[in-house]
Structure formats: C-alpha cells, structure tokens
GROMACS .gro file of C-alpha atoms in nm:
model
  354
    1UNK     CA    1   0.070  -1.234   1.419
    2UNK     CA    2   0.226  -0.920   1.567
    3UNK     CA    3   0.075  -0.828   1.866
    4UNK     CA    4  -0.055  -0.467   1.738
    5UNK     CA    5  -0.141  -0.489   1.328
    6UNK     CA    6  -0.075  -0.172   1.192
    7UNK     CA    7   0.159   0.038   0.940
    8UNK     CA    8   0.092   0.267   0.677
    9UNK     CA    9   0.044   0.269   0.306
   10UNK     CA   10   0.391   0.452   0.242
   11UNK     CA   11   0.423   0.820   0.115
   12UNK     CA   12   0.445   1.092   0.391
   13UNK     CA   13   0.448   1.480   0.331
   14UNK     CA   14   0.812   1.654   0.355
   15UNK     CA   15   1.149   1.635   0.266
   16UNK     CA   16   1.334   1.519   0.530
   17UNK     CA   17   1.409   1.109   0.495
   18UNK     CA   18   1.606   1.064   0.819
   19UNK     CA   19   1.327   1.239   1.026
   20UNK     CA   20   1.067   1.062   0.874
   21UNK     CA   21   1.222   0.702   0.898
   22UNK     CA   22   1.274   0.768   1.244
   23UNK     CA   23   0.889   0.871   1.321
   24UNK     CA   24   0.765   0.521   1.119
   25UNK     CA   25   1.013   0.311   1.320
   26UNK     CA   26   0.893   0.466   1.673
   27UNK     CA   27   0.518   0.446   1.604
   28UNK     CA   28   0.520   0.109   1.447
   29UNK     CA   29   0.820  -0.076   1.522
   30UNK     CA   30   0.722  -0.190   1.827
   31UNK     CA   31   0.468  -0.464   1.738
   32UNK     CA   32   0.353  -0.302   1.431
   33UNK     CA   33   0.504  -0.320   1.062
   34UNK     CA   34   0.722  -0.040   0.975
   35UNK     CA   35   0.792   0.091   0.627
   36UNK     CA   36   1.043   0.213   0.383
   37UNK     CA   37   0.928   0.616   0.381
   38UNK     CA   38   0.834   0.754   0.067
   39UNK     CA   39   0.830   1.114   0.057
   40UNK     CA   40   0.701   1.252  -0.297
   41UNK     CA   41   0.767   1.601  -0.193
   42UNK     CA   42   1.124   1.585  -0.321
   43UNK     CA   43   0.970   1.628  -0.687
   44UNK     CA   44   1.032   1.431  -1.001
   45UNK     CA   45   1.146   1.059  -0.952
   46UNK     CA   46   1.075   1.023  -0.545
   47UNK     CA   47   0.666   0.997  -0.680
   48UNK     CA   48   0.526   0.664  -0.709
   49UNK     CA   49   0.576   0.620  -1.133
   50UNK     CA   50   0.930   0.765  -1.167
   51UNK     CA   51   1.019   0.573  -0.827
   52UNK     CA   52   0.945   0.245  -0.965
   53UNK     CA   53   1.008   0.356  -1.324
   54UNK     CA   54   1.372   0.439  -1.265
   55UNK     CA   55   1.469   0.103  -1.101
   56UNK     CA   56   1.341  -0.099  -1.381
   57UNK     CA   57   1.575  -0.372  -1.495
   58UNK     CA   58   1.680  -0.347  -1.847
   59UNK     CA   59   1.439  -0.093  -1.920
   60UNK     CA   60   1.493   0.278  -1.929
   61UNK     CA   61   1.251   0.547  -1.890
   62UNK     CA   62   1.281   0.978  -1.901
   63UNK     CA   63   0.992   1.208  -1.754
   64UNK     CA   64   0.830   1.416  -2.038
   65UNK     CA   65   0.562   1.711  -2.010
   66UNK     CA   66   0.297   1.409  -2.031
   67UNK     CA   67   0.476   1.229  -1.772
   68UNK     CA   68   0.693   0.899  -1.763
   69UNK     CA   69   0.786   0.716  -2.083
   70UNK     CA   70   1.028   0.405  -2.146
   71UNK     CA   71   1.300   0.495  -2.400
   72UNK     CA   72   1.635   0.392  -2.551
   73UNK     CA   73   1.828   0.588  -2.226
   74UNK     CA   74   1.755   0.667  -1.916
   75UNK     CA   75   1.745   1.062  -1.857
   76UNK     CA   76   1.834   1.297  -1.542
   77UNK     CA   77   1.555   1.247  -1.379
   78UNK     CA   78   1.536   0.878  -1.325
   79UNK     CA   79   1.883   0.912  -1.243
   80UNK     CA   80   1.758   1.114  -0.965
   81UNK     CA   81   1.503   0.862  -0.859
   82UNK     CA   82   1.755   0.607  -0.793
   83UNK     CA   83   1.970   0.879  -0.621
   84UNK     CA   84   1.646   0.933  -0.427
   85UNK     CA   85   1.589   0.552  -0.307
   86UNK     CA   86   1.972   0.514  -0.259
   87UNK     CA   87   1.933   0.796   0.015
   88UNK     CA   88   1.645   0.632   0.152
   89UNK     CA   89   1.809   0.290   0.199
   90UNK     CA   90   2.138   0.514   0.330
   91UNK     CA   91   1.897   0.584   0.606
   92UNK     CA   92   1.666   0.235   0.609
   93UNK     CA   93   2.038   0.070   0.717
   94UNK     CA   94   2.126   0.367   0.980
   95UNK     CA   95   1.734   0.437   1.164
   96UNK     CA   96   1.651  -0.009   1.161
   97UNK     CA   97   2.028  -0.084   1.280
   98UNK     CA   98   1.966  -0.428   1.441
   99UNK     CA   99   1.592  -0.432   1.408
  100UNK     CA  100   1.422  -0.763   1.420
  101UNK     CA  101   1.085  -0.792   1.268
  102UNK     CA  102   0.851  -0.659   1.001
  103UNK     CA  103   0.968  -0.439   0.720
  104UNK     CA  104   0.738  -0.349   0.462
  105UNK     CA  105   0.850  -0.212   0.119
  106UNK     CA  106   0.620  -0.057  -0.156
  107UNK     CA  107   0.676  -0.031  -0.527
  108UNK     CA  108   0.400   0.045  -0.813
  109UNK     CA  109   0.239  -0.262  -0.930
  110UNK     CA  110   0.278  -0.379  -1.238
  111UNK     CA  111  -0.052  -0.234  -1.401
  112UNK     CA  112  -0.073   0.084  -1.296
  113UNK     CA  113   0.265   0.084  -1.364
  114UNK     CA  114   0.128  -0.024  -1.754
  115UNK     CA  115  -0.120   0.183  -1.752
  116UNK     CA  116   0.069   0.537  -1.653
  117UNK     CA  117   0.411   0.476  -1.849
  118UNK     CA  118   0.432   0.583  -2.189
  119UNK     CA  119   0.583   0.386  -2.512
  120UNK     CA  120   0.843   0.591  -2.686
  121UNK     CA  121   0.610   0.694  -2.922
  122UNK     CA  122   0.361   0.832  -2.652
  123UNK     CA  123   0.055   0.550  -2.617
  124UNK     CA  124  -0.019   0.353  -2.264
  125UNK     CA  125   0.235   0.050  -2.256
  126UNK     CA  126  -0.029  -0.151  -2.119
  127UNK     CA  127  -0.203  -0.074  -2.471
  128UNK     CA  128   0.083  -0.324  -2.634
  129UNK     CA  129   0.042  -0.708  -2.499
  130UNK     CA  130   0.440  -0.759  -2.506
  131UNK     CA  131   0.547  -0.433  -2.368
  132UNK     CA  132   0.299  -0.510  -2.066
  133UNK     CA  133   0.442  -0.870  -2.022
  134UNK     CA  134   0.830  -0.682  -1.987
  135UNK     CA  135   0.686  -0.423  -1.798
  136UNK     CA  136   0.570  -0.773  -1.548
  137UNK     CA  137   0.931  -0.945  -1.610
  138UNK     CA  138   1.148  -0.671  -1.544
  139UNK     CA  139   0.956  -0.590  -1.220
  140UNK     CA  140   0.977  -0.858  -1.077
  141UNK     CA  141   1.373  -0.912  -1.130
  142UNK     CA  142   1.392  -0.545  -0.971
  143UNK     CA  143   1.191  -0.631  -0.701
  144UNK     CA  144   1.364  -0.929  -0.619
  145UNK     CA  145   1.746  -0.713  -0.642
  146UNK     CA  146   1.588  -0.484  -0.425
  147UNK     CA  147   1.509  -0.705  -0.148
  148UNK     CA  148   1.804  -0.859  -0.132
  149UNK     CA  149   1.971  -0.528  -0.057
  150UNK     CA  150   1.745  -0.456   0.152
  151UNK     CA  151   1.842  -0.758   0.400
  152UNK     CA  152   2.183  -0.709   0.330
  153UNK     CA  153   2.099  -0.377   0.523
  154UNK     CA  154   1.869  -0.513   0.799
  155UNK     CA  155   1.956  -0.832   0.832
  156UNK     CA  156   1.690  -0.926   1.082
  157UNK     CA  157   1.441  -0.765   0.863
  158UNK     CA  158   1.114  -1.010   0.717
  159UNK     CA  159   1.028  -0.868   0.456
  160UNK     CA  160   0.696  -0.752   0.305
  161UNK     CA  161   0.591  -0.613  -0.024
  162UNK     CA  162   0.338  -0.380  -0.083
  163UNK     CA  163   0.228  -0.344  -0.473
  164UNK     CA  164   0.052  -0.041  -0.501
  165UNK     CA  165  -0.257  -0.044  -0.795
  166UNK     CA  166  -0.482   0.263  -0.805
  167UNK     CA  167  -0.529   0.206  -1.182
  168UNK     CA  168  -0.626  -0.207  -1.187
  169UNK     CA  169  -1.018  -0.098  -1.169
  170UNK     CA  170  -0.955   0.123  -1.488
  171UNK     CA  171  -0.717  -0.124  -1.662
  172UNK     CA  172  -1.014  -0.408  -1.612
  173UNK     CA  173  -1.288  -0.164  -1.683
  174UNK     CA  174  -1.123  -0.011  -1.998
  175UNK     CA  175  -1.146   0.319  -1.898
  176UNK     CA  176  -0.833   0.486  -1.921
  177UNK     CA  177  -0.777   0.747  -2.204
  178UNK     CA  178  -0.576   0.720  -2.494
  179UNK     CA  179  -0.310   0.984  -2.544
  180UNK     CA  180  -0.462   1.172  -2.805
  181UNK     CA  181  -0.757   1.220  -2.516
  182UNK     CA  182  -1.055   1.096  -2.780
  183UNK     CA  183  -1.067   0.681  -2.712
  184UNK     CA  184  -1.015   0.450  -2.418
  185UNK     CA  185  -0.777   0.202  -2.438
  186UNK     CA  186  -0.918  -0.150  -2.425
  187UNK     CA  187  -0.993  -0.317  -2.140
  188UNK     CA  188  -0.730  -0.534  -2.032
  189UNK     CA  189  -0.865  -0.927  -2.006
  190UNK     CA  190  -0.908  -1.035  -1.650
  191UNK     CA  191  -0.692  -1.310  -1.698
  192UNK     CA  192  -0.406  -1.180  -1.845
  193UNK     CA  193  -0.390  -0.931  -1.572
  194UNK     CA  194  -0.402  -1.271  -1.315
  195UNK     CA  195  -0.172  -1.431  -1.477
  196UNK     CA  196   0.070  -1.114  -1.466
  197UNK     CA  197   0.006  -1.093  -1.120
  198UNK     CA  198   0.106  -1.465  -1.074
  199UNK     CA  199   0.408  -1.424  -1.217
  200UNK     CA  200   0.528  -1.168  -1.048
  201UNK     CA  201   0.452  -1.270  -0.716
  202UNK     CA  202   0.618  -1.651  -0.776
  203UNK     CA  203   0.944  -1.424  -0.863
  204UNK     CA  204   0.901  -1.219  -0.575
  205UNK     CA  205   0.785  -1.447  -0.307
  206UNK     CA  206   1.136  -1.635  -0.334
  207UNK     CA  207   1.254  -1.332  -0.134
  208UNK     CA  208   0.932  -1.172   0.008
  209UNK     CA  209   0.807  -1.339   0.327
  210UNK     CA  210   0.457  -1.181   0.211
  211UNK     CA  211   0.333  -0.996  -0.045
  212UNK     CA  212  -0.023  -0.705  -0.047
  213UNK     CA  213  -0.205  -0.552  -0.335
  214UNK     CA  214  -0.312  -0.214  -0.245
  215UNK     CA  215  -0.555   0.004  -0.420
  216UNK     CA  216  -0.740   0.253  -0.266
  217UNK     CA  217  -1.029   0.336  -0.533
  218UNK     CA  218  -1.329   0.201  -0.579
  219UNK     CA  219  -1.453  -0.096  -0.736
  220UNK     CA  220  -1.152  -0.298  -0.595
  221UNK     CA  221  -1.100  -0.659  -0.812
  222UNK     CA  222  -1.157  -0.897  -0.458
  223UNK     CA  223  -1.207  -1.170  -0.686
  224UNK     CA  224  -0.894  -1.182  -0.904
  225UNK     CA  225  -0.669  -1.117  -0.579
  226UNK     CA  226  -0.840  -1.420  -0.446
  227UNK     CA  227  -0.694  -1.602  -0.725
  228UNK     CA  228  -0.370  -1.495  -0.687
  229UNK     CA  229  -0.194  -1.787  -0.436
  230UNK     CA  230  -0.146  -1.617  -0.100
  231UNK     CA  231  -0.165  -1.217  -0.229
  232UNK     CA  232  -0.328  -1.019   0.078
  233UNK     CA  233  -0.529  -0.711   0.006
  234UNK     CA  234  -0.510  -0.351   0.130
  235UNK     CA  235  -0.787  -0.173   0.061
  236UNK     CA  236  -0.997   0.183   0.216
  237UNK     CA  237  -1.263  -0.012   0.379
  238UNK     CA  238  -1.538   0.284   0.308
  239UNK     CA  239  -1.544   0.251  -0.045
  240UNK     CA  240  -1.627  -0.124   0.069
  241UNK     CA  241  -1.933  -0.191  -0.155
  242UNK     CA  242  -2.168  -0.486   0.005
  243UNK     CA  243  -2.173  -0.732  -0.274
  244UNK     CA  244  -1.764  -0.716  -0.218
  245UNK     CA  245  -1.792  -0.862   0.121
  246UNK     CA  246  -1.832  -1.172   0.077
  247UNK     CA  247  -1.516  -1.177  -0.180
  248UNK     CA  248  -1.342  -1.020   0.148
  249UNK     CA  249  -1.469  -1.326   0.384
  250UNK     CA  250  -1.337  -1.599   0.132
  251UNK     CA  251  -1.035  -1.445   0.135
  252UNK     CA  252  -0.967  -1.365   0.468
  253UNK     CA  253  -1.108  -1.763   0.580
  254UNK     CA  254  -0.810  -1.873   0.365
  255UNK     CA  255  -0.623  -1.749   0.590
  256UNK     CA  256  -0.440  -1.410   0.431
  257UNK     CA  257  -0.436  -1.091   0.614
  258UNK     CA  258  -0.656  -0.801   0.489
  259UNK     CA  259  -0.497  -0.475   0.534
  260UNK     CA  260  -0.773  -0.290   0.630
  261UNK     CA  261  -0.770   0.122   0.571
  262UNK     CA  262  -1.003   0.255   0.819
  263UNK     CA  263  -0.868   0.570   0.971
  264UNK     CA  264  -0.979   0.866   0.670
  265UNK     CA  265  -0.671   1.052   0.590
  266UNK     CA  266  -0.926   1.353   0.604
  267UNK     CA  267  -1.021   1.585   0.951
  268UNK     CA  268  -1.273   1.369   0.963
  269UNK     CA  269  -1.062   1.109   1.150
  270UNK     CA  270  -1.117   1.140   1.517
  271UNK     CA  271  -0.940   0.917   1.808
  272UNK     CA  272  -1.111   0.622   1.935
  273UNK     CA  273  -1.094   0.767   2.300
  274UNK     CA  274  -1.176   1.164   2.170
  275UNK     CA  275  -1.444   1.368   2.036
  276UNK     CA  276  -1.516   1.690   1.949
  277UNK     CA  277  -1.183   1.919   2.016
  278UNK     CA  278  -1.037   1.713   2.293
  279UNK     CA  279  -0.681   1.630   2.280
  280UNK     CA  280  -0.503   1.303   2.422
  281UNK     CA  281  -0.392   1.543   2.729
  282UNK     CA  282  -0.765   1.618   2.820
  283UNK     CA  283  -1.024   1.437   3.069
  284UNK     CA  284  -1.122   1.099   2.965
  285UNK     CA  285  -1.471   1.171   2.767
  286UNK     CA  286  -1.818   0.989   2.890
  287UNK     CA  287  -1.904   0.669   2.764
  288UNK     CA  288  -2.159   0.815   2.500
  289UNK     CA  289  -1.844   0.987   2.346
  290UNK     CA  290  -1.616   0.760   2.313
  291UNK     CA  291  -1.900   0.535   2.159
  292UNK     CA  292  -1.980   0.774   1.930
  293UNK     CA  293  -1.611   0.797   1.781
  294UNK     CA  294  -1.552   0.468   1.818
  295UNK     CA  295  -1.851   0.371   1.578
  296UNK     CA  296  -1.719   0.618   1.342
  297UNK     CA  297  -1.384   0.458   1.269
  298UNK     CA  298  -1.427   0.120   1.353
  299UNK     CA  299  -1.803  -0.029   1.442
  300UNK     CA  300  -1.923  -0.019   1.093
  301UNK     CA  301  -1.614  -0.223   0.980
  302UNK     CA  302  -1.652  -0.501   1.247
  303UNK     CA  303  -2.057  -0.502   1.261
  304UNK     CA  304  -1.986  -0.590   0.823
  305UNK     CA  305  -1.758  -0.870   0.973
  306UNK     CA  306  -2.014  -1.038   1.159
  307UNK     CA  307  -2.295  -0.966   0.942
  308UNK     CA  308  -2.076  -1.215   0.677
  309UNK     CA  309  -2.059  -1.433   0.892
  310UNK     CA  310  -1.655  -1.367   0.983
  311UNK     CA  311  -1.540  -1.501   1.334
  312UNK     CA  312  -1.407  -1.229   1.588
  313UNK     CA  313  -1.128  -1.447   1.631
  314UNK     CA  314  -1.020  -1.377   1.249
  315UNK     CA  315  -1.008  -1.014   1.339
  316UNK     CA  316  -0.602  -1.116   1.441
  317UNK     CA  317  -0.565  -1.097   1.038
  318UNK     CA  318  -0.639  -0.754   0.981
  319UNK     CA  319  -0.384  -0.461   0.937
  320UNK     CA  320  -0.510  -0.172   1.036
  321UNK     CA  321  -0.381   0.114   0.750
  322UNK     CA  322  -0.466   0.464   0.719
  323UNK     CA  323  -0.718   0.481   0.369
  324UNK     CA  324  -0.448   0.600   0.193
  325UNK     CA  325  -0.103   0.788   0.180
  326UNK     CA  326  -0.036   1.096   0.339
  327UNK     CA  327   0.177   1.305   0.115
  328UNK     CA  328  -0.113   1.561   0.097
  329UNK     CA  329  -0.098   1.603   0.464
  330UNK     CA  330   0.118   1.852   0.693
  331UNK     CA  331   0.382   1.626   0.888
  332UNK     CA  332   0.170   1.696   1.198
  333UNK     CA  333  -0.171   1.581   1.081
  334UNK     CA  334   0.054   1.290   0.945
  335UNK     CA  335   0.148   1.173   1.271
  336UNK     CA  336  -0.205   1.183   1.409
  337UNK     CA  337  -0.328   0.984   1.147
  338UNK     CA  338  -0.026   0.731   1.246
  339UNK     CA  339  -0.158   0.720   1.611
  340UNK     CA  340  -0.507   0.674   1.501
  341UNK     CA  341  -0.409   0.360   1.311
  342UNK     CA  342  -0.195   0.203   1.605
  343UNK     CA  343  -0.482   0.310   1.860
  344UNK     CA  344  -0.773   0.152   1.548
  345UNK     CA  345  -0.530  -0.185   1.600
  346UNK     CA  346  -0.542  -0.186   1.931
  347UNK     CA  347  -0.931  -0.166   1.910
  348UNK     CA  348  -0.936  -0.441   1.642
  349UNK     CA  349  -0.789  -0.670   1.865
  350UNK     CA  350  -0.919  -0.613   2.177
  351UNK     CA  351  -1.266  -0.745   1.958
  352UNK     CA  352  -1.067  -1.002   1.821
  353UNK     CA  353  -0.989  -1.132   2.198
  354UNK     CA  354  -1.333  -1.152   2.326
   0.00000   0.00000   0.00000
C-alpha cells in the first residue's frame, strides 16, 4: 500500500489542463494516486458521456438537443472529445515525465454509459439487450487501447481504472425514464448487469493493475461489486446506509481496497486540525476543536468500522476520496478539498497504525 491513500474522483472546475495536471501530481504524487484531470468546463465532449462516448471502438455517437446518441457517423463534437483527451494525454506524458507509481484513469462505466446514450432512433440503449452487450464489448477494447497509450507515455506508470456509475442504482431499480418522459424503462436484471461487469473487467484487467467502481448516489449495489472478482468500490461514505455495512466488511476482508469519499465537496468540509474560520497559517486550535472537526469528517466513518467488527489494521485499504467530483467548485475551493483528502489519509492511517 502507498504510504498516504488518497486521490480524487476525477473532474476539476476550469479550463486549463496543464495547470490542473500539475496541481493533481503535486498533491498526490507523492505517496498518493494521481489522476488523469478531467475538466468538463471545456463544454461538449470533455463531460463524462461524450468523453467516453467519443472513444468508443467501432461505435459512433453525435450530441443532440437530448444529449448523446450512437449513430451511423461520428459528428463534430465527438471529434472534439477525442481532440479533448488527446490534449490531456499531450500533457499526462509532459507533467508525469519519469513518474513511478500510481496513475489512475476514469472512464464512464458501462451502464450509465447504457443508460444515458441514445439509440439512433432516440430510446435508452440499455433499453435493447444487444445494444447494451456492444455498448460492454466495445468498452472494454477502448479501455484496453487506452491504457496501453497511456504506458507508452508514462512508462513507469501502474495503472488504475476508475469506472464511474451514478446511474447503476436506477438501471437495477428500473427507474430511469423513457424518452417520451411517460414510462420507465425496465429494470435491468441483476445478473446481466454482473455479468457485463465481468466481462469488462477480465478485458481490462489484462492491462489494468486494478480496477474501482465508483458511484456516488445512494443505494450503492455492495453486493453485486462483491461478486465481481477483485472490483474495489468508491463510494460517498455519508450516503452509507447501515444494512450496507456489512456488504462493505465482506468486501474489504477479501482483501480489496474501498475508496472511501469522506471529505463533502460542500463548505461544510472543514480541516482535521481547523475549526471555525481558522486557516492552516493560524494557532494550533485546543484539543476540544480539533476533536470536534475531526469527528465530523472522519470519527463516524471509523467508529462504523469497528462497530462491524473491521480490524484497525484493515484501515491500510482505504482510499481516502473527496464524495465526489469537483467541477462545480472554484479552482480554489478545489484545492482545499484536495488537502482535506491527503490530510483525511493521513488521519486514516495514523488509526490504522495503532
């Protein structure tokens, strides 16, 4: 394990790649796990759809009014998006120049990616059994082409993927809309979305030296990830519900990592060591107050831990994460919340140690 377990979930507010690579690698790439930046402020294409969308192997996709939809050729804007990621591994190969270590990559996972693409003729491809099952196939392939370049540019890099799912709990639950707006679109069978997810990380794990499903809403699937062979989880730890736990301490006993989001990526988030209005440069606060912030952020996570029964020692296989991206942020509140995540780690395993 690295000595410090933190990184972020990926998207950051702005438009400048070279500034923002540069930022990740300095806060995390000493000890932590640093990450291709995503930066969705560039419009159209650098978001998390049209990002993956537009590197899809043998599939095409344009951006409508209604958003993203495969089609017979691909249109200006996903020609943009891979403009957009070829810029961003421009600067991946420039900012991580002989960098040994972690690298973490992020692409839309496979259902959400069903779920928020249209068919040509404007319903959910994850409404259409084969279309889904390309949707799987052809990620995967890009995925693996991807990574490839991507150690062909840091050679020294070991490489983690990130799948990001905000729609799985929707695609299981069968709550996402059809397109006319008046049905929902069947739920998706649990095991048909497990057995996508199996194939897709066999394909990729030939490459990927490990592999996360994120999703940061609620109702979380912890016991389909546990069925996917050595998938880790990234999660925002408040929206936690108690009967999940003890999904969470199977899984983390079985020895995969749980990338853990417990710094809010609201004002809420306070540093361990700070309350109230102080900054870093002030007079260490009293005991009381750094308590006090300290439970905030990070007691209520560990005091779950050992209520399930979870050894301190296991604590070495969390990630600490922000809850979620941080597009929405200014570039200044987004580097607080970075520091709060590396100083969260460094809380984590301090526990972890005793």
């Amino acid at each position: 394990m690295n000595a410090v377990a933190a990184s972020g979930i990926g998207s950051l507010p702005g438009t400048d790649v070279e500034g923002a690579a540069r930022a990740v690698r300095e806060l995390y790439g000493d000890g932590g796990l640093p990450y291709l930046v995503e930066l969705p402020a560039r419009g159209p294409g650098a978001d998390l759809i049209g990002r993956t969308a537009a590197q899809l192997t043998g599939l095409a996709v344009d951006l409508q009014p209604a958003g993203w939809r495969l089609t017979d050729a691909a249109g200006r804007d996903a020609a943009r998006a891979r403009a957009y990621l070829r810029q961003d591994l421009d600067v991946l190969a420039e900012v991580y120049d002989g960098y040994t270590g972690a690298l973490k990559v992020q692409f839309c996972g496979p259902w959400t990616l069903a779920a928020t693409l249209a068919l040509p003729r404007g319903e959910r491809v994850v409404s259409d059994p084969g279309a889904a099952r390309d949707i799987v196939q052809s990620l995967a392939d890009t995925v693996v082409e991807h990574l490839q370049q991507v150690r062909r540019l840091v050679p020294g890099a070991v490489a983690t993927v990130q799948w990001d799912e905000p729609a799985l709990p929707a695609v299981l639950a069968g709550r996402l809309p059809t397109a006319s707006g008046y049905g929902r679109v069947r739920a998706v069978d649990p095991n048909v979305v497990r057995d996508g997810l199996l194939r897709l990380t066999e394909t990729v794990g030939r490459e990927a030296d490990s592999q996360i499903m994120h999703c940061c809403a609620a109702d979380v699937p912890v016991p389909l990830v546990r069925q996917v062979a050595g998938l880790e989880l990234g999660l925002d730890t408040s929206l936690i519900r108690a009967a999940q736990w003890d999904g969470i301490a199977e899984l983390v006993e079985s020895g995969r990592r749980l990338w853990a989001g417990l710094v809010p990526t609201d004002s809420t988030a306070r540093h361990p060591r700070q309350s109230g209005g102080r900054t870093a440069n002030d007079a260490e606060p009293d005991g009381r107050a750094r308590y006090e912030s300290f439970h905030q952020h990070v007691d209520p996570f560990v005091g779950q831990w050992h209520r399930v029964g979870l050894e301190p020692a296991l604590l070495e296989q969390v990630v600490v994460t922000p809850a979620c991206g941080l597009s929405g942020l200014s570039p200044a509140e987004a580097q607080r919340i970075g520091r709060l995540t590396v100083d969260a780690a460094h809380a984590i395993r301090d526990l972890a140690e005793r």
